[in-house]
Amino acid sequence: MRLSRFFLPVLKETPSEAQIVSHRLMLRTGMIRQEAAGIYAWLPLGHRVLRRIQQIVREEMDRAGAVEILMPTLQSSDLWRESGRYDAYGPEMLRITDRHERELLYGPTNEEMVTDIFRAYVKSYKALPLNLYHTQWKFRDEVRPRFGVMRGREFLMKDAYSFDIDKAGARRAYNRMYVAYLRAFDRMGLVAIPMRADTGPIGGDLSHEFHVLAETGESQVYLDKNLLTMPIPPVDIDFDGDLEPIVQARSAMYAATSDVHDQARFEAEVPEERRMSTRGIEVGQIFYFGTKYSAPMKAVVAGPDGKDVPVEMGSYGIGVSRLLGAIIEASHDDAGIIWPEPVAPFDIALINLKTGDAKTDAACSGLYEKLENAGKEVLYDDRDERPGAKFATAELIGIPWQVVVGPRGLEKGVIEIKNRATGVKEELSAEEAVNRFV
Ligand code: ATP
Ligand code: MG
Ligand code: MG
Ligand code: MG
């Protein structure tokens, strides 16, 4: 992408309405634009990151055996009356009436709808286990939407739903999602800690929230520091194998949100130097809730003995749009965002120090073509601007690598590459530079 043809509305001033650094940086770099309280348009830079995060989540869900679908944002209130949640959900739910006076709602979550889909087609235990997921916009009329995409009213969530014939199967489904979550967050460059958590309006008796530690987090969390350095299950982990030891190894160490925190237990189980009490951003939550929806909604399957039983279910959410904020909170400096490579909007910022100089333009065009052909996403700063402004833009928007090309270097036969995270610079020939990235 040539910057001269891109749409990157960087603001000169830091927006004063934003209270936390991720919100400020997302507005400043033109990633998002607020359209109404808690409702955002995604501009090209933000949209690119959103897509990359969604793709990582998708790959890890697929690897864990979940199957992707896409359910609508609007739902019929009838389904929610069946489960009993229509009245229980309260003012966070956006209720809509159509021209025929039919009651609809903008889905805050999809347990009812997916249970309805399941019961329409699945009649036998032989089709189980099954896990259906989608990534779709949700609406929750939050009392205080704030911190930009961290607490929006309209936000993008990945939500998965598992169906099993018995508790043991549901536990295995839960463990698969637990491991998939560890892998997905790790791939985004995040340390996300699973914590024992309250089940809230989803209900049920087993749940973990995944938290990214950050001072600006809205939750108070308590944990054993050893959890910060636990190894992440590798890419070839066998999702059909026994994952219980992985879950147990973490669950054996104290980690809880304030809702379920037990100070006496914390002090008894964790030596003082390993106790950590800090703030966390909830980036995901997983629930096992058994037959809470399948029983009232009559989602039953015939078991091996031919008798109908309600399916055992769980649900598993990831805050895809919130993750952009969480990643920036965890990874920035005074100059701007530092994107972890797997989620960065571009891989490389190609900086032309003297646009209009024939030799420099030619060298940049050559590099641009080679890197793009090798599958790299390059943002080529071909604008007629001072070098200082180009460096500042590249730093601000956080592209992991800068490739800097100017007439003086070219005379010596070198260009410079710089790593955004470490600041380390190197001089290389153009060919060496290309080889570094391909
Ligand atoms: P919170 O405690 O922050 O209100 P929640 O517990 O109500 O979140 P869940 O029902 O567990 O949310 O939804 C799954 C995930 O969706 C959350 O872990 C979070 O990452 C994300 N999420 C929830 N509400 C919002 C929101 N208003 N804006 C952005 N992301 C959200
Ligand atoms: Mg909430
Ligand atoms: Mg919560
Ligand atoms: Mg939650």
Short mmCIF file of C-alpha atoms and ligand atoms in Angstrom, two decimals:
data_model
loop_
_atom_site.label_atom_id
_atom_site.label_comp_id
_atom_site.label_asym_id
_atom_site.label_seq_id
_atom_site.Cartn_x
_atom_site.Cartn_y
_atom_site.Cartn_z
CA MET A 1 0.00 0.00 0.00
CA ARG A 2 1.30 3.41 -0.95
CA LEU A 3 0.65 5.84 1.86
CA SER A 4 -0.22 8.54 -0.69
CA ARG A 5 -3.18 6.39 -1.75
CA PHE A 6 -4.13 5.05 1.67
CA PHE A 7 -6.63 6.56 4.07
CA LEU A 8 -4.74 7.29 7.28
CA PRO A 9 -6.35 10.27 9.00
CA VAL A 10 -3.73 10.84 11.73
CA LEU A 11 -4.72 13.60 14.16
CA LYS A 12 -2.17 16.26 15.14
CA GLU A 13 -3.68 16.84 18.55
CA THR A 14 -4.20 14.19 21.18
CA PRO A 15 -7.99 13.88 21.58
CA SER A 16 -8.87 15.21 25.01
CA GLU A 17 -11.94 13.03 25.56
CA ALA A 18 -9.85 9.84 25.75
CA GLN A 19 -8.78 8.86 29.26
CA ILE A 20 -6.52 5.91 28.60
CA VAL A 21 -3.56 5.48 26.29
CA SER A 22 -5.06 2.85 23.98
CA HIS A 23 -8.14 4.98 23.31
CA ARG A 24 -5.97 8.05 22.69
CA LEU A 25 -3.69 6.18 20.30
CA MET A 26 -6.55 4.54 18.41
CA LEU A 27 -8.16 7.93 17.81
CA ARG A 28 -4.87 9.66 17.02
CA THR A 29 -3.80 7.09 14.48
CA GLY A 30 -7.18 7.15 12.78
CA MET A 31 -8.01 3.52 13.56
CA ILE A 32 -11.54 4.22 14.73
CA ARG A 33 -14.07 7.01 14.72
CA GLN A 34 -16.87 7.36 17.24
CA GLU A 35 -20.27 7.52 15.54
CA ALA A 36 -22.37 7.51 18.73
CA ALA A 37 -21.59 6.71 22.37
CA GLY A 38 -19.82 3.34 22.38
CA ILE A 39 -20.35 2.84 18.63
CA TYR A 40 -17.39 3.06 16.27
CA ALA A 41 -16.58 3.05 12.59
CA TRP A 42 -13.44 1.06 11.83
CA LEU A 43 -11.09 2.98 9.55
CA PRO A 44 -8.51 1.15 7.41
CA LEU A 45 -5.69 0.91 9.96
CA GLY A 46 -8.00 -0.32 12.72
CA HIS A 47 -9.88 -2.62 10.40
CA ARG A 48 -6.65 -4.32 9.34
CA VAL A 49 -5.75 -5.13 12.95
CA LEU A 50 -9.31 -6.25 13.72
CA ARG A 51 -9.15 -8.68 10.78
CA ARG A 52 -5.81 -10.09 11.86
CA ILE A 53 -7.00 -10.68 15.41
CA GLN A 54 -10.16 -12.30 14.11
CA GLN A 55 -8.10 -14.57 11.87
CA ILE A 56 -5.84 -15.74 14.73
CA VAL A 57 -8.91 -16.53 16.80
CA ARG A 58 -10.45 -18.36 13.84
CA GLU A 59 -7.35 -20.48 13.25
CA GLU A 60 -7.17 -21.53 16.89
CA MET A 61 -10.90 -22.31 17.07
CA ASP A 62 -10.66 -24.42 13.92
CA ARG A 63 -7.58 -26.21 15.26
CA ALA A 64 -9.52 -27.06 18.43
CA GLY A 65 -12.29 -28.63 16.34
CA ALA A 66 -14.89 -25.86 16.42
CA VAL A 67 -16.95 -25.21 13.28
CA GLU A 68 -17.58 -21.69 12.00
CA ILE A 69 -21.07 -20.35 11.25
CA LEU A 70 -22.54 -16.85 11.13
CA MET A 71 -25.68 -15.99 13.02
CA PRO A 72 -27.53 -12.68 12.55
CA THR A 73 -27.25 -9.68 14.86
CA LEU A 74 -31.03 -9.41 15.20
CA GLN A 75 -32.88 -12.08 17.11
CA SER A 76 -36.52 -12.82 17.82
CA SER A 77 -37.54 -12.20 21.42
CA ASP A 78 -39.54 -15.47 21.36
CA LEU A 79 -36.35 -17.51 21.79
CA TRP A 80 -35.36 -15.47 24.81
CA ARG A 81 -38.79 -16.00 26.33
CA GLU A 82 -38.25 -19.74 26.02
CA SER A 83 -35.06 -19.58 28.06
CA GLY A 84 -36.54 -17.10 30.50
CA ARG A 85 -33.87 -14.49 29.83
CA TYR A 86 -35.98 -11.95 27.95
CA ASP A 87 -37.15 -10.23 31.11
CA ALA A 88 -34.13 -11.19 33.20
CA TYR A 89 -31.54 -9.54 30.93
CA GLY A 90 -32.63 -6.01 31.75
CA PRO A 91 -31.78 -2.64 30.22
CA GLU A 92 -28.47 -3.79 28.73
CA MET A 93 -30.50 -5.44 25.96
CA LEU A 94 -31.48 -3.30 22.98
CA ARG A 95 -35.08 -4.16 22.13
CA ILE A 96 -36.51 -3.33 18.72
CA THR A 97 -40.02 -3.51 17.29
CA ASP A 98 -40.53 -4.05 13.56
CA ARG A 99 -43.40 -2.67 11.40
CA HIS A 100 -45.54 -5.71 12.23
CA GLU A 101 -45.12 -5.02 15.93
CA ARG A 102 -42.90 -8.07 16.29
CA GLU A 103 -40.35 -7.85 19.06
CA LEU A 104 -36.73 -8.24 18.08
CA LEU A 105 -33.51 -7.61 19.91
CA TYR A 106 -29.93 -6.90 18.91
CA GLY A 107 -28.11 -9.93 20.28
CA PRO A 108 -25.90 -9.38 23.33
CA THR A 109 -24.92 -13.09 23.12
CA ASN A 110 -26.25 -16.15 21.26
CA GLU A 111 -26.95 -19.07 23.61
CA GLU A 112 -30.65 -19.16 22.71
CA MET A 113 -30.21 -18.87 18.97
CA VAL A 114 -27.51 -21.50 18.71
CA THR A 115 -29.56 -23.85 20.90
CA ASP A 116 -32.47 -23.33 18.51
CA ILE A 117 -30.25 -24.17 15.53
CA PHE A 118 -28.92 -27.23 17.28
CA ARG A 119 -32.33 -28.64 18.26
CA ALA A 120 -33.64 -28.22 14.71
CA TYR A 121 -31.06 -30.63 13.28
CA VAL A 122 -29.29 -32.74 15.85
CA LYS A 123 -31.25 -35.68 17.22
CA SER A 124 -28.64 -38.27 18.18
CA TYR A 125 -25.59 -38.42 20.42
CA LYS A 126 -23.70 -39.76 17.40
CA ALA A 127 -23.38 -36.20 16.03
CA LEU A 128 -21.58 -35.13 19.22
CA PRO A 129 -19.30 -33.60 20.29
CA LEU A 130 -20.18 -30.44 18.38
CA ASN A 131 -18.88 -26.91 18.81
CA LEU A 132 -20.32 -24.09 16.67
CA TYR A 133 -18.83 -20.60 16.69
CA HIS A 134 -19.10 -17.27 14.96
CA THR A 135 -17.57 -13.82 15.13
CA GLN A 136 -20.34 -11.28 15.06
CA TRP A 137 -21.24 -7.80 16.32
CA LYS A 138 -22.99 -7.71 19.66
CA PHE A 139 -24.91 -4.91 21.29
CA ARG A 140 -25.05 -4.24 25.01
CA ASP A 141 -26.44 -0.94 26.16
CA GLU A 142 -23.67 -0.44 28.72
CA VAL A 143 -24.45 2.21 31.36
CA ARG A 144 -21.02 3.74 30.88
CA PRO A 145 -19.47 2.95 27.53
CA ARG A 146 -15.88 4.14 27.87
CA PHE A 147 -12.25 3.69 27.00
CA GLY A 148 -13.08 3.42 23.30
CA VAL A 149 -13.37 -0.15 22.03
CA MET A 150 -12.65 -1.53 25.50
CA ARG A 151 -16.22 -0.99 26.61
CA GLY A 152 -18.26 -0.28 23.55
CA ARG A 153 -21.99 -0.73 23.15
CA GLU A 154 -21.58 -2.34 19.74
CA PHE A 155 -18.56 -4.64 19.80
CA LEU A 156 -17.16 -7.64 17.96
CA MET A 157 -17.18 -10.93 19.84
CA LYS A 158 -16.16 -14.44 18.93
CA ASP A 159 -18.58 -16.75 20.66
CA ALA A 160 -18.49 -20.54 20.56
CA TYR A 161 -21.02 -23.03 21.91
CA SER A 162 -20.32 -26.66 22.73
CA PHE A 163 -22.79 -29.55 22.81
CA ASP A 164 -22.06 -32.89 24.49
CA ILE A 165 -23.97 -35.93 25.61
CA ASP A 166 -22.63 -35.93 29.19
CA LYS A 167 -20.65 -33.98 31.75
CA ALA A 168 -17.36 -35.70 30.94
CA GLY A 169 -17.72 -34.74 27.29
CA ALA A 170 -18.61 -31.16 28.23
CA ARG A 171 -15.51 -31.00 30.40
CA ARG A 172 -13.36 -32.10 27.46
CA ALA A 173 -15.01 -29.43 25.29
CA TYR A 174 -14.29 -26.85 27.99
CA ASN A 175 -10.64 -27.92 28.15
CA ARG A 176 -10.26 -27.64 24.37
CA MET A 177 -11.46 -24.04 24.49
CA TYR A 178 -9.24 -23.30 27.49
CA VAL A 179 -6.19 -24.47 25.55
CA ALA A 180 -7.29 -22.73 22.33
CA TYR A 181 -7.60 -19.48 24.30
CA LEU A 182 -4.11 -19.84 25.77
CA ARG A 183 -2.76 -20.28 22.26
CA ALA A 184 -4.78 -17.50 20.62
CA PHE A 185 -3.82 -14.81 23.15
CA ASP A 186 -0.19 -15.91 23.12
CA ARG A 187 -0.09 -15.62 19.32
CA MET A 188 -1.25 -12.00 19.66
CA GLY A 189 1.77 -11.27 21.85
CA LEU A 190 -0.32 -11.14 25.04
CA VAL A 191 0.08 -12.74 28.43
CA ALA A 192 -3.53 -13.61 29.32
CA ILE A 193 -4.12 -15.40 32.61
CA PRO A 194 -7.13 -17.70 33.13
CA MET A 195 -8.80 -16.89 36.45
CA ARG A 196 -11.60 -18.47 38.42
CA ALA A 197 -14.61 -16.28 37.84
CA ASP A 198 -18.24 -15.65 38.57
CA THR A 199 -20.66 -16.97 35.95
CA GLY A 200 -22.89 -13.84 35.89
CA PRO A 201 -26.03 -13.74 33.70
CA ILE A 202 -24.84 -16.66 31.52
CA GLY A 203 -25.16 -18.93 34.56
CA GLY A 204 -23.57 -22.30 35.28
CA ASP A 205 -21.01 -23.64 37.71
CA LEU A 206 -17.60 -23.61 36.03
CA SER A 207 -16.01 -20.58 34.47
CA HIS A 208 -12.70 -18.87 33.77
CA GLU A 209 -12.07 -15.32 32.68
CA PHE A 210 -8.89 -14.59 30.75
CA HIS A 211 -7.24 -11.36 31.87
CA VAL A 212 -4.49 -9.21 30.42
CA LEU A 213 -2.77 -7.44 33.29
CA ALA A 214 -2.79 -3.65 32.91
CA GLU A 215 -3.19 -0.75 35.32
CA THR A 216 -6.11 0.56 33.29
CA GLY A 217 -8.02 -2.73 33.56
CA GLU A 218 -11.51 -2.55 35.03
CA SER A 219 -11.22 -5.71 37.16
CA GLN A 220 -9.28 -6.27 40.35
CA VAL A 221 -7.40 -9.58 40.10
CA TYR A 222 -5.25 -11.68 42.44
CA LEU A 223 -2.74 -14.22 41.22
CA ASP A 224 0.36 -16.28 41.75
CA LYS A 225 3.20 -14.66 39.77
CA ASN A 226 4.32 -18.07 38.54
CA LEU A 227 1.33 -18.05 36.19
CA LEU A 228 2.99 -15.29 34.16
CA THR A 229 5.69 -17.61 32.85
CA MET A 230 3.81 -20.89 32.36
CA PRO A 231 4.53 -22.51 28.97
CA ILE A 232 1.88 -22.24 26.25
CA PRO A 233 0.66 -25.49 24.60
CA PRO A 234 2.42 -25.90 21.23
CA VAL A 235 0.84 -25.70 17.77
CA ASP A 236 0.78 -29.51 17.41
CA ILE A 237 -1.02 -30.09 20.72
CA ASP A 238 -3.44 -33.00 20.30
CA PHE A 239 -6.94 -31.61 20.86
CA ASP A 240 -8.33 -35.15 20.87
CA GLY A 241 -5.94 -36.11 23.64
CA ASP A 242 -6.23 -35.54 27.39
CA LEU A 243 -5.93 -31.80 28.05
CA GLU A 244 -6.88 -32.06 31.72
CA PRO A 245 -3.22 -31.94 32.94
CA ILE A 246 -2.70 -28.61 31.15
CA VAL A 247 -5.80 -27.11 32.74
CA GLN A 248 -4.96 -28.61 36.14
CA ALA A 249 -1.40 -27.28 36.13
CA ARG A 250 -2.75 -23.75 35.88
CA SER A 251 -5.82 -24.25 38.06
CA ALA A 252 -3.55 -25.48 40.86
CA MET A 253 -2.12 -21.96 41.07
CA TYR A 254 -4.15 -19.19 42.62
CA ALA A 255 -5.77 -16.73 40.22
CA ALA A 256 -9.14 -15.10 40.89
CA THR A 257 -11.11 -12.00 40.05
CA SER A 258 -12.45 -9.89 42.93
CA ASP A 259 -15.95 -11.46 42.62
CA VAL A 260 -14.67 -14.84 43.81
CA HIS A 261 -11.43 -13.82 45.56
CA ASP A 262 -10.72 -15.39 48.96
CA GLN A 263 -7.96 -13.47 50.75
CA ALA A 264 -7.38 -16.13 53.41
CA ARG A 265 -6.92 -18.82 50.80
CA PHE A 266 -4.69 -16.53 48.71
CA GLU A 267 -2.39 -15.97 51.69
CA ALA A 268 -2.40 -19.64 52.66
CA GLU A 269 -1.64 -20.93 49.16
CA VAL A 270 0.76 -18.37 47.72
CA PRO A 271 4.05 -17.33 49.36
CA GLU A 272 4.18 -13.58 49.89
CA GLU A 273 6.83 -12.84 47.26
CA ARG A 274 4.71 -14.55 44.60
CA ARG A 275 1.44 -12.79 45.46
CA MET A 276 0.31 -10.27 42.93
CA SER A 277 -2.76 -8.08 43.18
CA THR A 278 -3.33 -5.84 40.22
CA ARG A 279 -5.81 -4.76 37.55
CA GLY A 280 -6.90 -6.90 34.60
CA ILE A 281 -8.67 -6.46 31.27
CA GLU A 282 -11.15 -9.29 30.62
CA VAL A 283 -10.42 -10.42 27.06
CA GLY A 284 -12.34 -13.68 27.16
CA GLN A 285 -14.51 -15.91 29.30
CA ILE A 286 -15.48 -19.56 29.13
CA PHE A 287 -18.48 -21.17 30.82
CA TYR A 288 -19.78 -24.64 31.43
CA PHE A 289 -23.48 -24.39 32.21
CA GLY A 290 -24.84 -27.90 31.59
CA THR A 291 -28.51 -27.95 30.66
CA LYS A 292 -29.41 -24.36 31.61
CA TYR A 293 -30.62 -23.64 28.04
CA SER A 294 -31.06 -27.12 26.58
CA ALA A 295 -33.56 -28.18 29.25
CA PRO A 296 -36.07 -25.29 28.94
CA MET A 297 -35.57 -25.11 25.16
CA LYS A 298 -35.84 -28.89 24.75
CA ALA A 299 -32.58 -29.38 22.92
CA VAL A 300 -32.43 -33.12 23.46
CA VAL A 301 -30.63 -35.95 21.71
CA ALA A 302 -31.13 -39.70 21.86
CA GLY A 303 -28.39 -41.31 23.91
CA PRO A 304 -26.90 -44.80 23.25
CA ASP A 305 -29.85 -46.35 25.09
CA GLY A 306 -32.33 -44.55 22.82
CA LYS A 307 -33.58 -42.24 25.59
CA ASP A 308 -33.71 -38.49 25.01
CA VAL A 309 -31.48 -36.35 27.21
CA PRO A 310 -30.91 -32.58 27.18
CA VAL A 311 -27.44 -31.77 25.87
CA GLU A 312 -24.66 -30.51 28.11
CA MET A 313 -23.51 -27.11 26.94
CA GLY A 314 -20.81 -24.50 27.38
CA SER A 315 -20.17 -21.10 25.85
CA TYR A 316 -16.90 -19.36 25.12
CA GLY A 317 -16.45 -15.67 24.31
CA ILE A 318 -13.52 -13.57 23.16
CA GLY A 319 -13.70 -9.76 22.97
CA VAL A 320 -12.20 -9.38 19.50
CA SER A 321 -12.62 -5.59 19.30
CA ARG A 322 -11.64 -5.10 22.97
CA LEU A 323 -8.39 -6.93 22.21
CA LEU A 324 -7.10 -4.02 20.13
CA GLY A 325 -7.29 -1.82 23.20
CA ALA A 326 -5.80 -4.51 25.43
CA ILE A 327 -2.85 -5.09 23.10
CA ILE A 328 -2.08 -1.35 22.90
CA GLU A 329 -2.33 -1.01 26.69
CA ALA A 330 0.24 -3.80 26.95
CA SER A 331 2.48 -2.60 24.12
CA HIS A 332 3.24 1.08 23.51
CA ASP A 333 5.79 3.77 24.37
CA ASP A 334 5.93 7.57 24.26
CA ALA A 335 6.25 7.54 20.47
CA GLY A 336 3.14 5.42 19.89
CA ILE A 337 1.91 1.87 19.41
CA ILE A 338 4.26 -1.13 19.24
CA TRP A 339 2.26 -3.83 17.43
CA PRO A 340 3.29 -7.43 18.04
CA GLU A 341 4.13 -8.74 14.55
CA PRO A 342 1.22 -11.21 14.21
CA VAL A 343 -1.45 -8.52 14.65
CA ALA A 344 0.27 -5.51 13.07
CA PRO A 345 -1.69 -3.64 10.36
CA PHE A 346 1.40 -3.81 8.13
CA ASP A 347 4.59 -5.84 8.48
CA ILE A 348 6.97 -3.19 7.17
CA ALA A 349 7.01 0.61 6.87
CA LEU A 350 9.10 1.49 3.81
CA ILE A 351 10.38 5.02 4.29
CA ASN A 352 11.56 7.04 1.31
CA LEU A 353 13.79 9.80 2.69
CA LYS A 354 13.77 11.79 -0.54
CA THR A 355 10.63 11.36 -2.60
CA GLY A 356 11.27 12.83 -6.05
CA ASP A 357 14.92 11.77 -6.16
CA ALA A 358 15.05 9.37 -9.11
CA LYS A 359 17.53 6.89 -7.60
CA THR A 360 15.79 6.77 -4.21
CA ASP A 361 12.35 6.39 -5.80
CA ALA A 362 13.64 3.55 -7.99
CA ALA A 363 15.27 1.76 -5.05
CA CYS A 364 12.08 2.07 -3.00
CA SER A 365 9.86 0.86 -5.82
CA GLY A 366 12.14 -2.16 -6.30
CA LEU A 367 12.08 -3.03 -2.60
CA TYR A 368 8.33 -2.45 -2.38
CA GLU A 369 7.68 -4.85 -5.24
CA LYS A 370 10.01 -7.57 -3.93
CA LEU A 371 8.63 -7.45 -0.40
CA GLU A 372 5.01 -7.41 -1.55
CA ASN A 373 5.66 -10.28 -3.94
CA ALA A 374 7.11 -12.22 -1.03
CA GLY A 375 3.78 -11.82 0.77
CA LYS A 376 4.76 -9.02 3.13
CA GLU A 377 2.28 -6.23 3.83
CA VAL A 378 4.23 -3.03 3.18
CA LEU A 379 3.13 0.52 3.88
CA TYR A 380 5.28 2.58 1.51
CA ASP A 381 5.63 6.18 2.69
CA ASP A 382 5.97 7.84 -0.71
CA ARG A 383 4.58 11.18 0.48
CA ASP A 384 6.45 14.41 -0.18
CA GLU A 385 7.20 14.99 3.51
CA ARG A 386 10.25 15.61 5.71
CA PRO A 387 12.02 12.47 6.97
CA GLY A 388 11.17 13.45 10.56
CA ALA A 389 7.45 13.41 9.81
CA LYS A 390 7.74 10.02 8.12
CA PHE A 391 9.64 8.50 11.04
CA ALA A 392 7.11 9.93 13.49
CA THR A 393 4.19 8.42 11.56
CA ALA A 394 5.85 4.99 11.35
CA GLU A 395 6.60 5.04 15.08
CA LEU A 396 3.14 6.31 16.01
CA ILE A 397 1.23 3.67 14.07
CA GLY A 398 3.61 1.02 15.38
CA ILE A 399 4.67 -0.94 12.30
CA PRO A 400 7.11 -3.64 13.57
CA TRP A 401 9.86 -2.93 11.01
CA GLN A 402 11.04 0.19 9.22
CA VAL A 403 13.04 -0.05 6.01
CA VAL A 404 14.66 3.35 5.45
CA VAL A 405 16.00 4.33 2.04
CA GLY A 406 17.85 7.58 1.27
CA PRO A 407 20.34 8.95 -1.26
CA ARG A 408 23.28 8.95 1.15
CA GLY A 409 22.89 5.31 2.06
CA LEU A 410 22.34 4.31 -1.54
CA GLU A 411 25.66 5.91 -2.47
CA LYS A 412 27.34 3.53 -0.01
CA GLY A 413 25.13 0.70 -1.27
CA VAL A 414 23.16 0.39 1.96
CA ILE A 415 19.72 0.91 3.40
CA GLU A 416 18.71 0.85 7.06
CA ILE A 417 16.30 -1.42 8.84
CA LYS A 418 14.96 -0.64 12.28
CA ASN A 419 12.96 -2.71 14.70
CA ARG A 420 10.11 -0.73 16.32
CA ALA A 421 10.10 -2.72 19.55
CA THR A 422 13.84 -2.76 20.29
CA GLY A 423 14.93 0.35 18.40
CA VAL A 424 17.86 -1.65 17.02
CA LYS A 425 19.08 -0.38 13.62
CA GLU A 426 21.15 -2.19 11.03
CA GLU A 427 22.67 -1.20 7.70
CA LEU A 428 22.31 -3.78 4.95
CA SER A 429 22.40 -4.00 1.20
CA ALA A 430 18.93 -3.92 -0.39
CA GLU A 431 19.26 -7.59 -1.25
CA GLU A 432 20.21 -8.57 2.30
CA ALA A 433 17.29 -6.55 3.59
CA VAL A 434 14.83 -8.37 1.35
CA ASN A 435 16.29 -11.72 2.37
CA ARG A 436 15.81 -10.77 6.00
CA PHE A 437 12.06 -10.56 5.54
CA VAL A 438 11.26 -13.31 3.06
P1 ATP B 1 -17.40 -7.13 31.22
O1 ATP B 1 -17.19 -7.78 32.56
O2 ATP B 1 -16.19 -6.40 30.74
O3 ATP B 1 -18.66 -6.32 31.18
P2 ATP B 1 -18.72 -9.47 30.36
O4 ATP B 1 -18.25 -10.39 31.43
O5 ATP B 1 -20.03 -8.84 30.53
O6 ATP B 1 -17.60 -8.31 30.15
P3 ATP B 1 -18.94 -11.71 28.51
O7 ATP B 1 -20.41 -11.91 28.51
O8 ATP B 1 -18.09 -12.63 29.29
O9 ATP B 1 -18.63 -10.17 28.91
O10 ATP B 1 -18.49 -11.62 26.95
C1 ATP B 1 -17.31 -12.21 26.41
C2 ATP B 1 -16.25 -11.17 26.12
O11 ATP B 1 -16.74 -10.09 25.33
C3 ATP B 1 -15.68 -10.51 27.36
O12 ATP B 1 -14.72 -11.33 27.98
C4 ATP B 1 -15.08 -9.23 26.79
O13 ATP B 1 -13.77 -9.48 26.30
C5 ATP B 1 -16.00 -8.91 25.62
N1 ATP B 1 -16.92 -7.81 25.98
C6 ATP B 1 -17.96 -7.84 26.82
N2 ATP B 1 -18.59 -6.66 26.90
C7 ATP B 1 -17.90 -5.82 26.08
C8 ATP B 1 -18.06 -4.46 25.71
N3 ATP B 1 -19.04 -3.73 26.22
N4 ATP B 1 -17.18 -3.92 24.82
C9 ATP B 1 -16.18 -4.68 24.30
N5 ATP B 1 -15.99 -5.97 24.61
C10 ATP B 1 -16.83 -6.55 25.48
MG MG B 2 -20.65 -6.91 30.96
MG MG B 3 -17.11 -9.76 33.13
MG MG B 4 -17.40 -12.18 31.18
#
